[in-house]
Amino acid sequence: MLSQIKGLHHVTSMAADARQNNEFFTHKLGLRRVKKTVNFDAPDVYHLYYADEFGTPGSVMTYFPFPHIGKGRQGVGEVGTTVFSVPEDTLPYWQRHFADQGVAGVAADEIFGQKRLKFQGPDGDGFALVEDKTDGRAPWLKGGVPGDEAIRGFHSVSMRLKDGGATEELLRFMGYEEVDRAGNVARMALKNGNGADVIDIETLPAASFAGLGAGSVHHVAFAVEDRAAQLEVRKALMDTGYQVTPVIDRDYFWAIYFRTPGGVLFEVATNEPGFDRDEDTAHLGEALKLPAQHQHLRPYLEKHLQPLEI
């Protein structure tokens, strides 16, 4: 069993409109945009990162906003719901806030004894807020949401799978253990993680497969401290039979990727070097940052990419 995994690092999804996406996360959810860069494989498309003040692993939601992308189709083989943690007794505030902001799909429910408020992103993305009285992480305080109510980071992701068994076994290998089960949903959790420690697996054998598009999660990333730990994880996964990519430099972390038995793309990302490697912490996410291989495109990209509010 692996001991290097520290919880979630980030979740990366697809969007149709960069400006709408930026407004939703920075204004409606009150997160900080900590990086404005481009998709390394499609540099004419933004890669936008939203998080806490520092871009702490376990708080980072990222997006590829592809203009004219088709809408995603919900189904199995995907992350269906990305869940943020908020303090106890704050859901009434968020219900009022979402009503004022015109957020769609708002509905209260409860899962595994925790109060939850489900809602949708601008592309129909599945989100929820969960009250977690044990979460002591610090929020971003300048996003227009009072600090006592603000998002602390991720609580969990919920995956929809045709058969959850093999993915549950993979998560056990990655250091997670089953802590609860209700109906067709299994809750896996990591002890002593970074606060973003929970994975829910919903088994839906009769459902059709998801189709990637706007509103879909592209991949979910798990955190390791450094490159040495990442190489240990890569070797262990490959020894177990997984096809894992070589290490890829993403400027703000190093990444490896592999496809899970249930169809969800997993990444293992390093906590180093972080989002302040090329920007002062006070100005994270303000300037367009480009990887070295795309610096020559700056004049074109600064004219082509949709202007965004800071």
Coordinates of C-alpha atoms in Angstrom, one line a residue:
M1 CA 0.0 0.0 0.0
L2 CA 1.3 3.5 -0.9
S3 CA 2.0 6.0 1.8
Q4 CA 3.0 9.0 -0.4
I5 CA -0.5 10.2 -1.4
K6 CA -1.5 13.2 0.7
G7 CA -5.1 13.8 -0.6
L8 CA -6.4 15.7 -3.6
H9 CA -4.1 18.1 -5.4
H10 CA -6.5 19.6 -8.0
V11 CA -9.5 18.9 -10.2
T12 CA -9.4 19.9 -13.9
S13 CA -12.5 20.4 -15.9
M14 CA -13.7 21.8 -19.3
A15 CA -15.6 25.0 -20.0
A16 CA -17.1 26.8 -23.0
D17 CA -16.4 30.4 -22.0
A18 CA -13.3 31.7 -20.2
R19 CA -14.9 35.0 -19.0
Q20 CA -18.0 33.3 -17.7
N21 CA -15.9 30.6 -16.0
N22 CA -13.6 33.2 -14.3
E23 CA -16.6 35.2 -13.1
F24 CA -18.3 32.2 -11.6
F25 CA -15.3 31.0 -9.5
T26 CA -13.9 34.4 -8.4
H27 CA -17.3 36.2 -7.8
K28 CA -19.9 33.6 -7.1
L29 CA -17.7 31.1 -5.2
G30 CA -15.2 33.7 -3.9
L31 CA -12.1 31.8 -4.8
R32 CA -8.9 33.4 -5.9
R33 CA -7.6 33.0 -9.5
V34 CA -4.0 32.0 -8.7
K35 CA -2.8 31.4 -12.3
K36 CA -3.7 32.5 -15.8
T37 CA -1.7 30.4 -18.2
V38 CA -2.5 28.3 -21.3
N39 CA -3.1 24.6 -22.1
F40 CA 0.4 23.2 -22.8
D41 CA -1.0 21.1 -25.6
A42 CA -3.4 23.7 -27.1
P43 CA -1.8 27.1 -26.3
D44 CA -4.6 29.2 -27.8
V45 CA -6.8 28.0 -24.9
Y46 CA -6.5 29.3 -21.4
H47 CA -5.6 27.1 -18.4
L48 CA -7.2 28.9 -15.4
Y49 CA -6.5 28.0 -11.8
Y50 CA -8.8 28.9 -8.8
A51 CA -7.9 28.2 -5.2
D52 CA -7.2 29.7 -1.8
E53 CA -4.7 32.5 -1.2
F54 CA -1.6 30.5 -2.1
G55 CA -2.9 27.8 -4.5
T56 CA -2.5 25.2 -1.7
P57 CA -2.8 21.6 -3.0
G58 CA -6.2 20.3 -2.1
S59 CA -7.9 23.7 -2.9
V60 CA -7.1 24.1 -6.6
M61 CA -9.9 23.9 -9.3
T62 CA -8.6 24.3 -12.8
Y63 CA -10.3 24.8 -16.2
F64 CA -9.6 24.5 -19.9
P65 CA -12.2 26.9 -21.5
F66 CA -12.4 25.7 -25.1
P67 CA -14.5 28.2 -27.2
H68 CA -17.3 26.4 -29.1
I69 CA -16.8 23.1 -27.2
G70 CA -19.9 20.9 -27.1
K71 CA -21.7 20.2 -23.8
G72 CA -20.6 17.2 -21.8
R73 CA -22.9 14.2 -21.4
Q74 CA -23.3 12.9 -17.9
G75 CA -22.9 9.2 -17.2
V76 CA -20.5 6.7 -15.7
G77 CA -16.7 6.7 -16.0
E78 CA -16.4 10.3 -14.7
V79 CA -16.2 12.5 -11.7
G80 CA -19.8 13.6 -11.3
T81 CA -19.6 16.0 -8.4
T82 CA -16.7 18.1 -7.0
V83 CA -17.3 18.9 -3.4
F84 CA -16.0 22.0 -1.5
S85 CA -15.7 22.2 2.3
V86 CA -17.3 25.1 4.2
P87 CA -17.7 25.7 8.0
E88 CA -20.5 24.3 10.1
D89 CA -23.8 26.1 9.9
T90 CA -22.9 28.2 6.8
L91 CA -25.2 26.5 4.2
P92 CA -28.0 29.0 4.9
Y93 CA -25.6 31.8 3.9
W94 CA -24.7 30.0 0.7
Q95 CA -28.3 29.3 -0.2
R96 CA -29.1 33.0 0.0
H97 CA -25.8 33.9 -1.8
F98 CA -26.5 31.5 -4.6
A99 CA -30.1 32.8 -4.9
D100 CA -28.7 36.4 -5.2
Q101 CA -26.1 35.3 -7.7
G102 CA -28.5 33.3 -9.9
V103 CA -26.7 30.0 -9.4
A104 CA -28.5 27.1 -11.0
G105 CA -29.4 23.7 -9.6
V106 CA -29.3 24.5 -5.9
A107 CA -30.7 21.8 -3.7
A108 CA -30.1 20.8 -0.1
D109 CA -29.5 17.2 1.0
E110 CA -27.4 15.1 3.4
I111 CA -24.8 12.4 2.8
F112 CA -23.0 10.3 5.4
G113 CA -24.4 12.5 8.1
Q114 CA -23.1 15.8 6.6
K115 CA -25.3 18.6 5.3
R116 CA -24.7 19.4 1.7
L117 CA -25.8 22.0 -0.8
K118 CA -25.7 20.9 -4.4
F119 CA -25.4 23.4 -7.3
Q120 CA -24.3 23.7 -10.9
G121 CA -21.6 25.6 -12.6
P122 CA -22.1 27.6 -15.8
D123 CA -21.8 24.6 -18.0
G124 CA -23.9 22.3 -15.9
D125 CA -20.9 21.2 -13.8
G126 CA -21.8 19.2 -10.8
F127 CA -20.7 20.8 -7.5
A128 CA -21.6 20.7 -3.8
L129 CA -20.7 22.4 -0.6
V130 CA -20.4 20.2 2.5
E131 CA -20.3 21.5 6.1
D132 CA -17.2 20.2 7.8
K133 CA -16.6 21.4 11.3
T134 CA -13.2 19.7 11.5
D135 CA -11.7 21.6 8.6
G136 CA -9.2 24.2 9.9
R137 CA -7.8 25.3 6.6
A138 CA -7.6 29.1 5.9
P139 CA -9.9 30.6 3.2
W140 CA -9.2 33.3 0.7
L141 CA -10.5 36.5 2.4
K142 CA -10.7 38.9 -0.6
G143 CA -13.2 37.1 -2.8
G144 CA -16.3 38.8 -1.6
V145 CA -17.4 36.0 0.7
P146 CA -17.0 36.6 4.5
G147 CA -14.2 34.6 6.0
D148 CA -16.5 32.8 8.4
E149 CA -18.5 31.3 5.5
A150 CA -15.8 31.1 2.8
I151 CA -14.7 27.8 1.0
R152 CA -11.8 26.1 2.7
G153 CA -10.8 23.8 -0.2
F154 CA -11.9 20.5 -1.5
H155 CA -13.8 18.1 0.7
S156 CA -14.1 15.3 -1.9
V157 CA -14.9 14.2 -5.4
S158 CA -17.7 11.7 -6.2
M159 CA -17.1 9.3 -9.1
R160 CA -19.9 7.6 -11.1
L161 CA -18.8 4.1 -12.2
K162 CA -20.4 1.1 -13.8
D163 CA -18.5 -1.1 -11.4
G164 CA -16.7 0.5 -8.5
G165 CA -14.9 -2.6 -7.2
A166 CA -11.6 -2.3 -9.1
T167 CA -11.4 1.4 -8.5
E168 CA -12.0 0.9 -4.8
E169 CA -9.2 -1.6 -4.8
L170 CA -6.9 0.9 -6.5
L171 CA -7.7 3.6 -3.9
R172 CA -6.9 1.1 -1.2
F173 CA -3.6 0.6 -2.8
M174 CA -3.1 4.4 -2.9
G175 CA -3.7 4.5 0.9
Y176 CA -7.4 5.1 1.2
E177 CA -9.8 2.9 3.2
E178 CA -13.5 2.5 3.2
V179 CA -15.0 4.4 6.0
D180 CA -18.7 4.2 5.2
R181 CA -21.2 2.8 2.7
A182 CA -24.8 3.8 1.9
G183 CA -26.7 2.0 -0.8
N184 CA -24.7 2.2 -4.0
V185 CA -22.2 4.8 -2.6
A186 CA -18.9 3.8 -1.0
R187 CA -16.9 6.4 0.9
M188 CA -13.1 6.1 0.8
A189 CA -10.9 8.3 3.0
L190 CA -7.2 9.0 3.6
K191 CA -6.0 9.3 7.1
N192 CA -3.7 12.3 8.0
G193 CA -4.1 13.9 4.6
N194 CA -4.1 17.5 3.5
G195 CA -7.8 18.1 4.3
A196 CA -9.1 17.1 0.8
D197 CA -9.1 13.4 1.9
V198 CA -12.4 11.9 0.7
I199 CA -13.4 10.0 -2.5
D200 CA -17.0 8.8 -3.0
I201 CA -17.7 6.0 -5.5
E202 CA -21.3 5.7 -6.8
T203 CA -21.9 2.4 -8.7
L204 CA -24.5 2.7 -11.5
P205 CA -24.3 -0.6 -13.6
A206 CA -27.2 0.3 -15.9
A207 CA -26.1 3.9 -16.7
S208 CA -24.5 4.9 -20.1
F209 CA -21.0 6.2 -20.4
A210 CA -20.2 9.9 -20.0
G211 CA -19.2 12.0 -22.9
L212 CA -16.4 14.6 -22.4
G213 CA -17.4 18.2 -23.0
A214 CA -18.1 21.6 -21.3
G215 CA -19.0 20.9 -17.7
S216 CA -17.1 17.6 -17.6
V217 CA -14.2 16.8 -15.3
H218 CA -11.1 16.0 -17.4
H219 CA -9.0 14.5 -14.6
V220 CA -8.6 14.4 -10.9
A221 CA -5.1 14.9 -9.4
F222 CA -3.7 13.5 -6.2
A223 CA -0.9 15.2 -4.2
V224 CA 2.6 14.0 -3.3
E225 CA 5.2 16.1 -1.6
D226 CA 8.0 16.0 -4.1
R227 CA 9.4 14.4 -7.2
A228 CA 11.1 11.6 -5.3
A229 CA 7.7 10.5 -3.8
Q230 CA 6.1 10.8 -7.2
L231 CA 8.7 8.4 -8.8
E232 CA 8.0 5.9 -6.0
V233 CA 4.3 6.1 -6.7
R234 CA 4.9 5.7 -10.5
K235 CA 7.1 2.6 -10.0
A236 CA 4.6 1.0 -7.7
L237 CA 1.7 1.7 -10.1
M238 CA 3.6 0.3 -13.0
D239 CA 4.7 -2.7 -11.0
T240 CA 1.0 -3.3 -10.3
G241 CA 0.2 -3.2 -14.1
Y242 CA -0.9 0.4 -14.7
Q243 CA 0.2 2.2 -17.8
V244 CA 1.6 5.5 -16.4
T245 CA 3.0 8.4 -18.4
P246 CA 6.5 9.7 -18.0
V247 CA 6.9 12.6 -15.6
I248 CA 5.7 15.9 -17.3
D249 CA 6.8 19.3 -16.2
R250 CA 3.7 21.5 -15.7
D251 CA 5.7 24.5 -14.4
Y252 CA 3.9 24.7 -11.1
F253 CA 4.0 20.9 -10.4
W254 CA 5.3 17.7 -12.0
A255 CA 2.6 15.3 -13.2
I256 CA 2.1 11.7 -14.1
Y257 CA -1.2 10.3 -15.5
F258 CA -2.9 6.9 -15.7
R259 CA -6.4 5.7 -16.6
T260 CA -8.3 3.9 -13.8
P261 CA -10.4 0.7 -14.2
G262 CA -13.6 2.7 -14.0
G263 CA -12.4 5.1 -16.8
V264 CA -11.6 8.2 -14.8
L265 CA -8.2 9.8 -15.6
F266 CA -6.0 10.1 -12.5
E267 CA -3.0 12.4 -12.1
V268 CA -0.4 12.3 -9.4
A269 CA 1.0 15.9 -9.0
T270 CA 3.8 17.2 -6.8
N271 CA 3.3 19.9 -4.2
E272 CA 6.5 21.6 -5.5
P273 CA 7.4 24.1 -6.8
G274 CA 4.0 25.9 -6.4
F275 CA 2.2 28.8 -8.0
D276 CA 4.6 31.5 -6.7
R277 CA 7.5 30.2 -8.7
D278 CA 7.0 32.9 -11.4
E279 CA 4.7 35.5 -9.6
D280 CA 4.8 37.2 -6.2
T281 CA 2.1 35.8 -3.9
A282 CA 0.4 39.2 -3.7
H283 CA -0.2 39.2 -7.5
L284 CA -1.0 35.5 -8.3
G285 CA -3.1 35.0 -11.4
E286 CA -3.0 38.6 -12.7
A287 CA -0.5 38.3 -15.6
L288 CA -0.6 35.9 -18.5
K289 CA 2.1 33.3 -17.7
L290 CA 3.4 31.1 -20.6
P291 CA 5.6 28.0 -20.5
A292 CA 9.0 28.4 -22.1
Q293 CA 8.0 26.5 -25.2
H294 CA 5.1 28.9 -25.9
Q295 CA 6.8 32.3 -25.1
H296 CA 7.2 33.1 -28.8
L297 CA 3.4 33.1 -29.1
R298 CA 2.9 35.8 -26.5
P299 CA 2.1 38.7 -29.0
Y300 CA -0.6 36.5 -30.7
L301 CA -2.0 35.1 -27.5
E302 CA -2.4 38.5 -25.8
K303 CA -4.6 39.6 -28.7
H304 CA -6.4 36.3 -29.2
L305 CA -7.3 35.2 -25.7
Q306 CA -10.4 36.6 -24.2
P307 CA -9.7 39.5 -21.7
L308 CA -10.5 38.5 -18.1
E309 CA -11.1 40.6 -15.0
I310 CA -8.5 40.2 -12.3

